[in-house]
């Protein structure tokens, strides 16, 4: 499903490690065979990392292309967000593709609340001088 929704390819070992360090996951599978899905096929998924107390970040929200615009994305996000709030986690963030920002806003997410600007570091570290230990 990752490739079908346009997510970048991921190293399987790293994906297993990421999932094992995930605070909460939520997925939807088909319960029976239909013209749009096999029995047991993954239809929707999302996950959250968290410190379990103050903040959480939602990642990897994906809905199989045949099921997009059916409410599954809204459903997984509503349920995952409600679970995090019920755990007492007050700050929930997520990263969004530009074409789905409107959905997240309808669910109560706010772009840059109170002037907070999100930053991301990706790639190689700049060259630094080694530390001298005395």
Tab-separated table of N, CA, C and O in Angstrom, residues 2-131:
chain	number	residue	atom	x	y	z
A	2	UNK	N	2.042	1.211	0.635
A	2	UNK	CA	2.880	2.420	0.702
A	2	UNK	C	3.184	2.964	-0.689
A	2	UNK	O	3.068	4.158	-0.931
A	3	UNK	N	3.606	2.087	-1.574
A	3	UNK	CA	3.932	2.531	-2.931
A	3	UNK	C	2.694	3.049	-3.655
A	3	UNK	O	2.758	4.023	-4.390
A	4	UNK	N	1.560	2.402	-3.435
A	4	UNK	CA	0.332	2.792	-4.129
A	4	UNK	C	-0.132	4.197	-3.740
A	4	UNK	O	-0.778	4.862	-4.536
A	5	UNK	N	0.174	4.638	-2.532
A	5	UNK	CA	-0.238	5.987	-2.121
A	5	UNK	C	0.873	7.010	-2.351
A	5	UNK	O	0.704	8.180	-2.027
A	6	UNK	N	2.016	6.570	-2.884
A	6	UNK	CA	3.082	7.503	-3.233
A	6	UNK	C	4.096	7.758	-2.138
A	6	UNK	O	4.915	8.675	-2.241
A	7	UNK	N	4.080	6.961	-1.057
A	7	UNK	CA	5.099	7.113	-0.017
A	7	UNK	C	6.439	6.640	-0.568
A	7	UNK	O	6.490	5.730	-1.386
A	8	UNK	N	7.532	7.234	-0.099
A	8	UNK	CA	8.838	6.775	-0.561
A	8	UNK	C	9.118	5.346	-0.080
A	8	UNK	O	8.591	4.923	0.957
A	9	UNK	N	9.924	4.637	-0.846
A	9	UNK	CA	10.312	3.275	-0.457
A	9	UNK	C	11.077	3.341	0.861
A	9	UNK	O	11.840	4.287	1.102
A	10	UNK	N	10.860	2.361	1.706
A	10	UNK	CA	11.521	2.326	3.009
A	10	UNK	C	12.237	1.003	3.193
A	10	UNK	O	11.753	-0.042	2.769
A	11	UNK	N	13.355	1.066	3.860
A	11	UNK	CA	14.109	-0.122	4.205
A	11	UNK	C	13.245	-0.971	5.144
A	11	UNK	O	12.800	-0.471	6.176
A	12	UNK	N	12.979	-2.240	4.804
A	12	UNK	CA	12.090	-3.059	5.628
A	12	UNK	C	12.549	-3.193	7.087
A	12	UNK	O	11.728	-3.154	7.998
A	13	UNK	N	13.867	-3.332	7.318
A	13	UNK	CA	14.348	-3.453	8.699
A	13	UNK	C	14.089	-2.174	9.486
A	13	UNK	O	13.705	-2.216	10.653
A	14	UNK	N	14.280	-1.024	8.842
A	14	UNK	CA	14.025	0.249	9.526
A	14	UNK	C	12.532	0.445	9.776
A	14	UNK	O	12.134	0.981	10.806
A	15	UNK	N	11.712	-0.007	8.846
A	15	UNK	CA	10.271	0.106	9.034
A	15	UNK	C	9.814	-0.748	10.221
A	15	UNK	O	9.024	-0.296	11.050
A	16	UNK	N	10.348	-1.949	10.336
A	16	UNK	CA	10.023	-2.808	11.480
A	16	UNK	C	10.452	-2.134	12.779
A	16	UNK	O	9.703	-2.104	13.757
A	17	UNK	N	11.637	-1.537	12.792
A	17	UNK	CA	12.123	-0.848	13.996
A	17	UNK	C	11.238	0.349	14.320
A	17	UNK	O	10.878	0.587	15.474
A	18	UNK	N	10.862	1.125	13.301
A	18	UNK	CA	9.999	2.289	13.524
A	18	UNK	C	8.657	1.853	14.110
A	18	UNK	O	8.162	2.460	15.070
A	19	UNK	N	8.080	0.802	13.567
A	19	UNK	CA	6.788	0.332	14.070
A	19	UNK	C	6.902	-0.208	15.492
A	19	UNK	O	5.986	-0.030	16.303
A	20	UNK	N	8.032	-0.833	15.820
A	20	UNK	CA	8.192	-1.361	17.177
A	20	UNK	C	8.359	-0.243	18.207
A	20	UNK	O	8.118	-0.452	19.390
A	21	UNK	N	8.737	0.952	17.762
A	21	UNK	CA	8.890	2.103	18.658
A	21	UNK	C	7.700	3.067	18.557
A	21	UNK	O	7.764	4.175	19.067
A	22	UNK	N	6.654	2.635	17.919
A	22	UNK	CA	5.468	3.465	17.762
A	22	UNK	C	4.597	3.356	19.007
A	22	UNK	O	4.430	2.277	19.570
A	23	UNK	N	4.052	4.483	19.434
A	23	UNK	CA	3.203	4.526	20.628
A	23	UNK	C	1.839	3.883	20.366
A	23	UNK	O	1.364	3.073	21.147
A	24	UNK	N	1.196	4.252	19.268
A	24	UNK	CA	-0.113	3.710	18.894
A	24	UNK	C	-0.173	3.515	17.385
A	24	UNK	O	0.345	4.333	16.630
A	25	UNK	N	-0.817	2.453	16.958
A	25	UNK	CA	-1.104	2.245	15.536
A	25	UNK	C	-2.593	1.982	15.387
A	25	UNK	O	-3.253	1.510	16.307
A	26	UNK	N	-3.086	2.296	14.230
A	26	UNK	CA	-4.481	2.006	13.924
A	26	UNK	C	-4.530	1.618	12.454
A	26	UNK	O	-3.947	2.304	11.621
A	27	UNK	N	-5.170	0.502	12.162
A	27	UNK	CA	-5.289	0.087	10.771
A	27	UNK	C	-6.675	-0.491	10.527
A	27	UNK	O	-7.360	-0.914	11.446
A	28	UNK	N	-7.033	-0.474	9.261
A	28	UNK	CA	-8.306	-1.044	8.819
A	28	UNK	C	-7.987	-2.097	7.773
A	28	UNK	O	-7.237	-1.834	6.825
A	29	UNK	N	-8.568	-3.271	7.955
A	29	UNK	CA	-8.421	-4.358	6.987
A	29	UNK	C	-9.807	-4.770	6.497
A	29	UNK	O	-10.780	-4.685	7.236
A	30	UNK	N	-9.847	-5.245	5.290
A	30	UNK	CA	-11.095	-5.764	4.739
A	30	UNK	C	-11.449	-7.066	5.468
A	30	UNK	O	-10.594	-7.925	5.655
A	31	UNK	N	-12.698	-7.199	5.881
A	31	UNK	CA	-13.104	-8.413	6.594
A	31	UNK	C	-13.535	-9.524	5.649
A	31	UNK	O	-13.608	-10.677	6.045
A	32	UNK	N	-13.824	-9.133	4.409
A	32	UNK	CA	-14.233	-10.147	3.442
A	32	UNK	C	-13.821	-9.710	2.041
A	32	UNK	O	-13.518	-8.557	1.807
A	33	UNK	N	-13.859	-10.649	1.132
A	33	UNK	CA	-13.524	-10.362	-0.264
A	33	UNK	C	-14.654	-9.557	-0.898
A	33	UNK	O	-15.830	-9.822	-0.660
A	34	UNK	N	-14.272	-8.547	-1.670
A	34	UNK	CA	-15.250	-7.776	-2.428
A	34	UNK	C	-14.630	-7.449	-3.776
A	34	UNK	O	-13.491	-7.808	-4.044
A	35	UNK	N	-15.354	-6.727	-4.591
A	35	UNK	CA	-14.783	-6.361	-5.893
A	35	UNK	C	-13.661	-5.334	-5.740
A	35	UNK	O	-12.876	-5.119	-6.644
A	36	UNK	N	-13.567	-4.694	-4.558
A	36	UNK	CA	-12.543	-3.666	-4.348
A	36	UNK	C	-11.399	-4.110	-3.435
A	36	UNK	O	-10.410	-3.398	-3.296
A	37	UNK	N	-11.527	-5.279	-2.771
A	37	UNK	CA	-10.477	-5.696	-1.843
A	37	UNK	C	-10.505	-7.197	-1.623
A	37	UNK	O	-11.543	-7.844	-1.739
A	38	UNK	N	-9.336	-7.732	-1.284
A	38	UNK	CA	-9.231	-9.120	-0.859
A	38	UNK	C	-9.574	-9.198	0.629
A	38	UNK	O	-9.426	-8.218	1.351
A	39	UNK	N	-9.958	-10.341	1.100
A	39	UNK	CA	-10.178	-10.534	2.541
A	39	UNK	C	-8.843	-10.317	3.256
A	39	UNK	O	-7.817	-10.858	2.851
A	40	UNK	N	-8.841	-9.492	4.278
A	40	UNK	CA	-7.630	-9.217	5.049
A	40	UNK	C	-6.736	-8.132	4.481
A	40	UNK	O	-5.715	-7.789	5.074
A	41	UNK	N	-7.089	-7.568	3.345
A	41	UNK	CA	-6.256	-6.545	2.708
A	41	UNK	C	-6.223	-5.275	3.560
A	41	UNK	O	-7.233	-4.845	4.096
A	42	UNK	N	-5.052	-4.673	3.664
A	42	UNK	CA	-4.897	-3.416	4.382
A	42	UNK	C	-5.540	-2.294	3.571
A	42	UNK	O	-5.205	-2.083	2.417
A	43	UNK	N	-6.479	-1.578	4.194
A	43	UNK	CA	-7.183	-0.500	3.517
A	43	UNK	C	-6.784	0.877	4.032
A	43	UNK	O	-6.833	1.855	3.299
A	44	UNK	N	-6.424	0.969	5.301
A	44	UNK	CA	-6.046	2.250	5.885
A	44	UNK	C	-5.134	2.032	7.074
A	44	UNK	O	-5.194	0.988	7.733
A	45	UNK	N	-4.289	3.040	7.348
A	45	UNK	CA	-3.296	2.904	8.409
A	45	UNK	C	-2.870	4.279	8.885
A	45	UNK	O	-2.824	5.238	8.110
A	46	UNK	N	-2.550	4.384	10.162
A	46	UNK	CA	-1.838	5.545	10.700
A	46	UNK	C	-1.175	5.133	12.001
A	46	UNK	O	-1.522	4.108	12.598
A	47	UNK	N	-0.200	5.918	12.431
A	47	UNK	CA	0.510	5.611	13.668
A	47	UNK	C	0.924	6.901	14.347
A	47	UNK	O	0.949	7.959	13.708
A	48	UNK	N	1.231	6.806	15.632
A	48	UNK	CA	1.691	7.970	16.383
A	48	UNK	C	2.880	7.587	17.246
A	48	UNK	O	2.875	6.533	17.891
A	49	UNK	N	3.877	8.443	17.254
A	49	UNK	CA	4.961	8.333	18.217
A	49	UNK	C	4.646	9.314	19.331
A	49	UNK	O	3.962	10.315	19.113
A	50	UNK	N	5.122	9.025	20.539
A	50	UNK	CA	4.781	9.887	21.660
A	50	UNK	C	5.704	9.633	22.838
A	50	UNK	O	6.267	8.547	22.975
A	51	UNK	N	5.800	10.652	23.716
A	51	UNK	CA	6.463	10.454	25.002
A	51	UNK	C	5.483	9.914	26.027
A	51	UNK	O	5.838	9.628	27.160
A	52	UNK	N	4.228	9.773	25.639
A	52	UNK	CA	3.206	9.212	26.497
A	52	UNK	C	2.634	10.173	27.519
A	52	UNK	O	1.789	9.793	28.325
A	53	UNK	N	3.062	11.435	27.474
A	53	UNK	CA	2.597	12.380	28.482
A	53	UNK	C	2.284	13.764	27.916
A	53	UNK	O	1.225	14.307	28.177
A	54	UNK	N	3.206	14.325	27.157
A	54	UNK	CA	3.066	15.714	26.724
A	54	UNK	C	2.775	15.896	25.253
A	54	UNK	O	2.085	16.836	24.871
A	55	UNK	N	3.325	15.035	24.416
A	55	UNK	CA	3.163	15.274	22.984
A	55	UNK	C	3.170	13.959	22.201
A	55	UNK	O	3.701	12.953	22.648
A	56	UNK	N	2.564	14.047	21.030
A	56	UNK	CA	2.534	12.924	20.092
A	56	UNK	C	2.589	13.494	18.684
A	56	UNK	O	2.164	14.622	18.442
A	57	UNK	N	3.107	12.714	17.771
A	57	UNK	CA	3.124	13.089	16.363
A	57	UNK	C	2.531	11.940	15.558
A	57	UNK	O	2.917	10.786	15.735
A	58	UNK	N	1.597	12.277	14.695
A	58	UNK	CA	0.947	11.288	13.836
A	58	UNK	C	1.725	11.187	12.528
A	58	UNK	O	2.094	12.207	11.941
A	59	UNK	N	1.962	9.971	12.107
A	59	UNK	CA	2.745	9.677	10.909
A	59	UNK	C	2.004	8.705	10.015
A	59	UNK	O	1.148	7.962	10.466
A	60	UNK	N	2.434	8.650	8.778
A	60	UNK	CA	2.079	7.572	7.848
A	60	UNK	C	0.576	7.338	7.718
A	60	UNK	O	0.108	6.209	7.696
A	61	UNK	N	-0.188	8.408	7.607
A	61	UNK	CA	-1.621	8.263	7.357
A	61	UNK	C	-1.771	7.857	5.893
A	61	UNK	O	-1.337	8.572	4.994
A	62	UNK	N	-2.352	6.692	5.676
A	62	UNK	CA	-2.478	6.184	4.307
A	62	UNK	C	-3.793	5.439	4.145
A	62	UNK	O	-4.206	4.701	5.042
A	63	UNK	N	-4.431	5.648	3.007
A	63	UNK	CA	-5.643	4.911	2.643
A	63	UNK	C	-5.427	4.367	1.236
A	63	UNK	O	-5.003	5.101	0.335
A	64	UNK	N	-5.706	3.086	1.071
A	64	UNK	CA	-5.568	2.453	-0.239
A	64	UNK	C	-6.303	3.304	-1.280
A	64	UNK	O	-7.421	3.769	-1.035
A	65	UNK	N	-5.695	3.529	-2.455
A	65	UNK	CA	-6.311	4.397	-3.456
A	65	UNK	C	-7.761	4.049	-3.805
A	65	UNK	O	-8.577	4.948	-4.025
A	66	UNK	N	-8.109	2.771	-3.841
A	66	UNK	CA	-9.490	2.390	-4.176
A	66	UNK	C	-10.480	2.824	-3.097
A	66	UNK	O	-11.681	2.898	-3.350
A	67	UNK	N	-9.993	3.132	-1.911
A	67	UNK	CA	-10.861	3.492	-0.791
A	67	UNK	C	-10.731	4.950	-0.385
A	67	UNK	O	-11.362	5.390	0.592
A	68	UNK	N	-9.912	5.709	-1.090
A	68	UNK	CA	-9.792	7.132	-0.766
A	68	UNK	C	-11.107	7.839	-1.057
A	68	UNK	O	-11.870	7.432	-1.919
A	69	UNK	N	-11.377	8.884	-0.311
A	69	UNK	CA	-12.605	9.671	-0.397
A	69	UNK	C	-13.840	8.882	0.064
A	69	UNK	O	-14.964	9.195	-0.287
A	70	UNK	N	-13.602	7.836	0.865
A	70	UNK	CA	-14.716	7.040	1.397
A	70	UNK	C	-14.931	7.288	2.887
A	70	UNK	O	-15.840	6.706	3.474
A	71	UNK	N	-14.082	8.105	3.493
A	71	UNK	CA	-14.199	8.374	4.925
A	71	UNK	C	-13.239	7.580	5.784
A	71	UNK	O	-13.185	7.786	6.998
A	72	UNK	N	-12.471	6.667	5.183
A	72	UNK	CA	-11.541	5.868	5.981
A	72	UNK	C	-10.427	6.725	6.588
A	72	UNK	O	-10.047	6.510	7.743
A	73	UNK	N	-9.900	7.672	5.834
A	73	UNK	CA	-8.848	8.547	6.364
A	73	UNK	C	-9.348	9.336	7.564
A	73	UNK	O	-8.694	9.400	8.612
A	74	UNK	N	-10.502	9.915	7.416
A	74	UNK	CA	-11.127	10.647	8.528
A	74	UNK	C	-11.323	9.711	9.720
A	74	UNK	O	-11.037	10.055	10.859
A	75	UNK	N	-11.798	8.517	9.450
A	75	UNK	CA	-12.076	7.561	10.518
A	75	UNK	C	-10.832	7.170	11.308
A	75	UNK	O	-10.867	7.163	12.539
A	76	UNK	N	-9.741	6.838	10.611
A	76	UNK	CA	-8.542	6.434	11.353
A	76	UNK	C	-7.972	7.608	12.133
A	76	UNK	O	-7.524	7.448	13.274
A	77	UNK	N	-8.004	8.799	11.545
A	77	UNK	CA	-7.479	9.968	12.254
A	77	UNK	C	-8.322	10.350	13.459
A	77	UNK	O	-7.796	10.674	14.520
A	78	UNK	N	-9.638	10.316	13.307
A	78	UNK	CA	-10.513	10.634	14.442
A	78	UNK	C	-10.272	9.662	15.593
A	78	UNK	O	-10.166	10.076	16.753
A	79	UNK	N	-10.171	8.399	15.283
A	79	UNK	CA	-9.994	7.402	16.333
A	79	UNK	C	-8.624	7.488	16.984
A	79	UNK	O	-8.510	7.404	18.210
A	80	UNK	N	-7.583	7.670	16.191
A	80	UNK	CA	-6.245	7.782	16.763
A	80	UNK	C	-6.124	9.048	17.608
A	80	UNK	O	-5.607	9.008	18.733
A	81	UNK	N	-6.617	10.166	17.109
A	81	UNK	CA	-6.560	11.422	17.857
A	81	UNK	C	-7.360	11.300	19.157
A	81	UNK	O	-6.887	11.716	20.222
A	82	UNK	N	-8.551	10.715	19.106
A	82	UNK	CA	-9.363	10.542	20.313
A	82	UNK	C	-8.641	9.679	21.338
A	82	UNK	O	-8.677	9.963	22.541
A	83	UNK	N	-7.960	8.653	20.883
A	83	UNK	CA	-7.217	7.780	21.804
A	83	UNK	C	-6.096	8.547	22.494
A	83	UNK	O	-5.891	8.428	23.700
A	84	UNK	N	-5.361	9.353	21.732
A	84	UNK	CA	-4.266	10.132	22.312
A	84	UNK	C	-4.792	11.154	23.317
A	84	UNK	O	-4.229	11.320	24.401
A	85	UNK	N	-5.879	11.818	22.967
A	85	UNK	CA	-6.490	12.790	23.888
A	85	UNK	C	-6.970	12.083	25.159
A	85	UNK	O	-6.771	12.575	26.268
A	86	UNK	N	-7.574	10.913	25.012
A	86	UNK	CA	-8.049	10.153	26.172
A	86	UNK	C	-6.903	9.750	27.090
A	86	UNK	O	-7.086	9.608	28.301
A	87	UNK	N	-5.702	9.602	26.534
A	87	UNK	CA	-4.518	9.288	27.333
A	87	UNK	C	-3.963	10.520	28.029
A	87	UNK	O	-2.994	10.417	28.777
A	88	UNK	N	-4.559	11.687	27.769
A	88	UNK	CA	-4.100	12.917	28.408
A	88	UNK	C	-2.946	13.601	27.702
A	88	UNK	O	-2.262	14.433	28.287
A	89	UNK	N	-2.737	13.278	26.433
A	89	UNK	CA	-1.656	13.903	25.665
A	89	UNK	C	-2.211	15.190	25.045
A	89	UNK	O	-3.072	15.132	24.171
A	90	UNK	N	-1.739	16.376	25.501
A	90	UNK	CA	-2.353	17.632	25.072
A	90	UNK	C	-1.887	18.184	23.720
A	90	UNK	O	-2.607	18.950	23.093
A	91	UNK	N	-0.698	17.817	23.261
A	91	UNK	CA	-0.156	18.371	22.017
A	91	UNK	C	0.022	17.254	20.998
A	91	UNK	O	0.828	16.353	21.193
A	92	UNK	N	-0.731	17.354	19.899
A	92	UNK	CA	-0.655	16.347	18.845
A	92	UNK	C	-0.331	17.064	17.547
A	92	UNK	O	-1.030	17.994	17.143
A	93	UNK	N	0.731	16.647	16.896
A	93	UNK	CA	1.146	17.237	15.628
A	93	UNK	C	1.114	16.160	14.549
A	93	UNK	O	1.019	14.971	14.846
A	94	UNK	N	1.207	16.598	13.304
A	94	UNK	CA	1.326	15.655	12.200
A	94	UNK	C	1.980	16.348	11.020
A	94	UNK	O	2.030	17.566	10.949
A	95	UNK	N	2.475	15.536	10.123
A	95	UNK	CA	3.020	16.020	8.865
A	95	UNK	C	2.021	15.648	7.784
A	95	UNK	O	1.506	14.538	7.774
A	96	UNK	N	1.739	16.582	6.873
A	96	UNK	CA	0.686	16.350	5.884
A	96	UNK	C	1.152	16.696	4.480
A	96	UNK	O	1.885	17.660	4.275
A	97	UNK	N	0.689	15.912	3.543
A	97	UNK	CA	0.860	16.245	2.135
A	97	UNK	C	-0.054	17.438	1.844
A	97	UNK	O	-1.153	17.535	2.403
A	98	UNK	N	0.367	18.364	0.974
A	98	UNK	CA	-0.440	19.564	0.713
A	98	UNK	C	-1.881	19.289	0.296
A	98	UNK	O	-2.783	20.028	0.674
A	99	UNK	N	-2.113	18.202	-0.433
A	99	UNK	CA	-3.468	17.939	-0.936
A	99	UNK	C	-4.436	17.426	0.127
A	99	UNK	O	-5.626	17.303	-0.135
A	100	UNK	N	-3.967	17.120	1.335
A	100	UNK	CA	-4.870	16.640	2.386
A	100	UNK	C	-4.896	17.547	3.617
A	100	UNK	O	-5.531	17.208	4.610
A	101	UNK	N	-4.244	18.695	3.545
A	101	UNK	CA	-4.247	19.624	4.679
A	101	UNK	C	-5.673	20.001	5.059
A	101	UNK	O	-6.023	20.093	6.242
A	102	UNK	N	-6.544	20.198	4.093
A	102	UNK	CA	-7.935	20.564	4.365
A	102	UNK	C	-8.646	19.537	5.230
A	102	UNK	O	-9.420	19.899	6.127
A	103	UNK	N	-8.399	18.251	5.002
A	103	UNK	CA	-9.001	17.208	5.829
A	103	UNK	C	-8.562	17.368	7.277
A	103	UNK	O	-9.378	17.325	8.199
A	104	UNK	N	-7.269	17.574	7.482
A	104	UNK	CA	-6.760	17.705	8.853
A	104	UNK	C	-7.334	18.945	9.531
A	104	UNK	O	-7.644	18.910	10.716
A	105	UNK	N	-7.494	20.014	8.778
A	105	UNK	CA	-8.093	21.221	9.358
A	105	UNK	C	-9.546	20.967	9.769
A	105	UNK	O	-9.985	21.432	10.825
A	106	UNK	N	-10.275	20.203	8.976
A	106	UNK	CA	-11.660	19.855	9.340
A	106	UNK	C	-11.710	19.030	10.620
A	106	UNK	O	-12.722	19.043	11.325
A	107	UNK	N	-10.632	18.319	10.917
A	107	UNK	CA	-10.575	17.490	12.122
A	107	UNK	C	-10.025	18.252	13.330
A	107	UNK	O	-9.815	17.665	14.385
A	108	UNK	N	-9.765	19.564	13.159
A	108	UNK	CA	-9.335	20.383	14.285
A	108	UNK	C	-7.866	20.723	14.335
A	108	UNK	O	-7.428	21.433	15.247
A	109	UNK	N	-7.093	20.244	13.380
A	109	UNK	CA	-5.675	20.608	13.350
A	109	UNK	C	-5.541	22.027	12.804
A	109	UNK	O	-6.303	22.450	11.940
A	110	UNK	N	-4.570	22.763	13.340
A	110	UNK	CA	-4.373	24.170	12.990
A	110	UNK	C	-2.976	24.329	12.404
A	110	UNK	O	-2.000	23.812	12.946
A	111	UNK	N	-2.904	25.086	11.304
A	111	UNK	CA	-1.587	25.385	10.719
A	111	UNK	C	-0.871	26.384	11.613
A	111	UNK	O	-1.432	27.405	11.985
A	112	UNK	N	0.330	26.093	11.960
A	112	UNK	CA	1.194	27.008	12.721
A	112	UNK	C	0.464	27.709	13.863
A	112	UNK	O	0.361	28.934	13.887
A	113	UNK	N	-0.044	26.952	14.843
A	113	UNK	CA	-0.750	27.598	15.956
A	113	UNK	C	0.159	28.561	16.704
A	113	UNK	O	1.338	28.296	16.874
A	114	UNK	N	-0.393	29.655	17.127
A	114	UNK	CA	0.293	30.727	17.872
A	114	UNK	C	1.685	31.047	17.315
A	114	UNK	O	2.617	31.289	18.054
A	115	UNK	N	1.800	31.022	16.004
A	115	UNK	CA	3.051	31.410	15.372
A	115	UNK	C	4.150	30.369	15.435
A	115	UNK	O	5.284	30.645	15.068
A	116	UNK	N	3.845	29.161	15.903
A	116	UNK	CA	4.854	28.109	15.956
A	116	UNK	C	5.165	27.672	14.530
A	116	UNK	O	4.261	27.436	13.734
A	117	UNK	N	6.408	27.597	14.198
A	117	UNK	CA	6.821	27.138	12.877
A	117	UNK	C	7.541	25.809	13.027
A	117	UNK	O	8.502	25.700	13.786
A	118	UNK	N	7.049	24.809	12.342
A	118	UNK	CA	7.701	23.510	12.394
A	118	UNK	C	8.947	23.507	11.531
A	118	UNK	O	8.988	24.124	10.469
A	119	UNK	N	9.943	22.846	12.006
A	119	UNK	CA	11.195	22.701	11.278
A	119	UNK	C	11.517	21.220	11.178
A	119	UNK	O	11.134	20.444	12.044
A	120	UNK	N	12.231	20.844	10.150
A	120	UNK	CA	12.634	19.449	9.997
A	120	UNK	C	14.083	19.404	9.563
A	120	UNK	O	14.524	20.218	8.745
A	121	UNK	N	14.833	18.488	10.121
A	121	UNK	CA	16.205	18.254	9.697
A	121	UNK	C	16.222	16.932	8.960
A	121	UNK	O	15.834	15.906	9.497
A	122	UNK	N	16.650	16.957	7.711
A	122	UNK	CA	16.740	15.743	6.920
A	122	UNK	C	18.058	15.777	6.166
A	122	UNK	O	18.437	16.798	5.624
A	123	UNK	N	18.715	14.662	6.143
A	123	UNK	CA	19.941	14.603	5.373
A	123	UNK	C	21.161	14.458	6.244
A	123	UNK	O	21.111	14.005	7.378
A	124	UNK	N	22.274	14.899	5.698
A	124	UNK	CA	23.551	14.720	6.374
A	124	UNK	C	23.819	15.850	7.351
A	124	UNK	O	23.429	16.990	7.129
A	125	UNK	N	24.525	15.503	8.403
A	125	UNK	CA	24.965	16.516	9.354
A	125	UNK	C	26.083	17.341	8.727
A	125	UNK	O	26.903	16.820	7.969
A	126	UNK	N	26.152	18.637	9.054
A	126	UNK	CA	27.275	19.424	8.555
A	126	UNK	C	28.571	18.945	9.209
A	126	UNK	O	28.552	18.362	10.294
A	127	UNK	N	29.660	19.167	8.527
A	127	UNK	CA	30.962	18.766	9.080
A	127	UNK	C	31.227	19.559	10.356
A	127	UNK	O	31.034	20.768	10.404
A	128	UNK	N	31.628	18.861	11.387
A	128	UNK	CA	31.956	19.513	12.659
A	128	UNK	C	33.332	19.066	13.099
A	128	UNK	O	33.790	17.983	12.769
A	129	UNK	N	33.967	19.935	13.865
A	129	UNK	CA	35.274	19.603	14.399
A	129	UNK	C	35.109	18.591	15.529
A	129	UNK	O	34.175	18.697	16.316
A	130	UNK	N	36.018	17.616	15.617
A	130	UNK	CA	35.910	16.648	16.710
A	130	UNK	C	36.144	17.332	18.050
A	130	UNK	O	36.887	18.318	18.141
A	131	UNK	N	35.506	16.830	19.086
A	131	UNK	CA	35.675	17.360	20.431
A	131	UNK	C	36.987	16.857	21.028
A	131	UNK	O	37.361	15.717	20.844
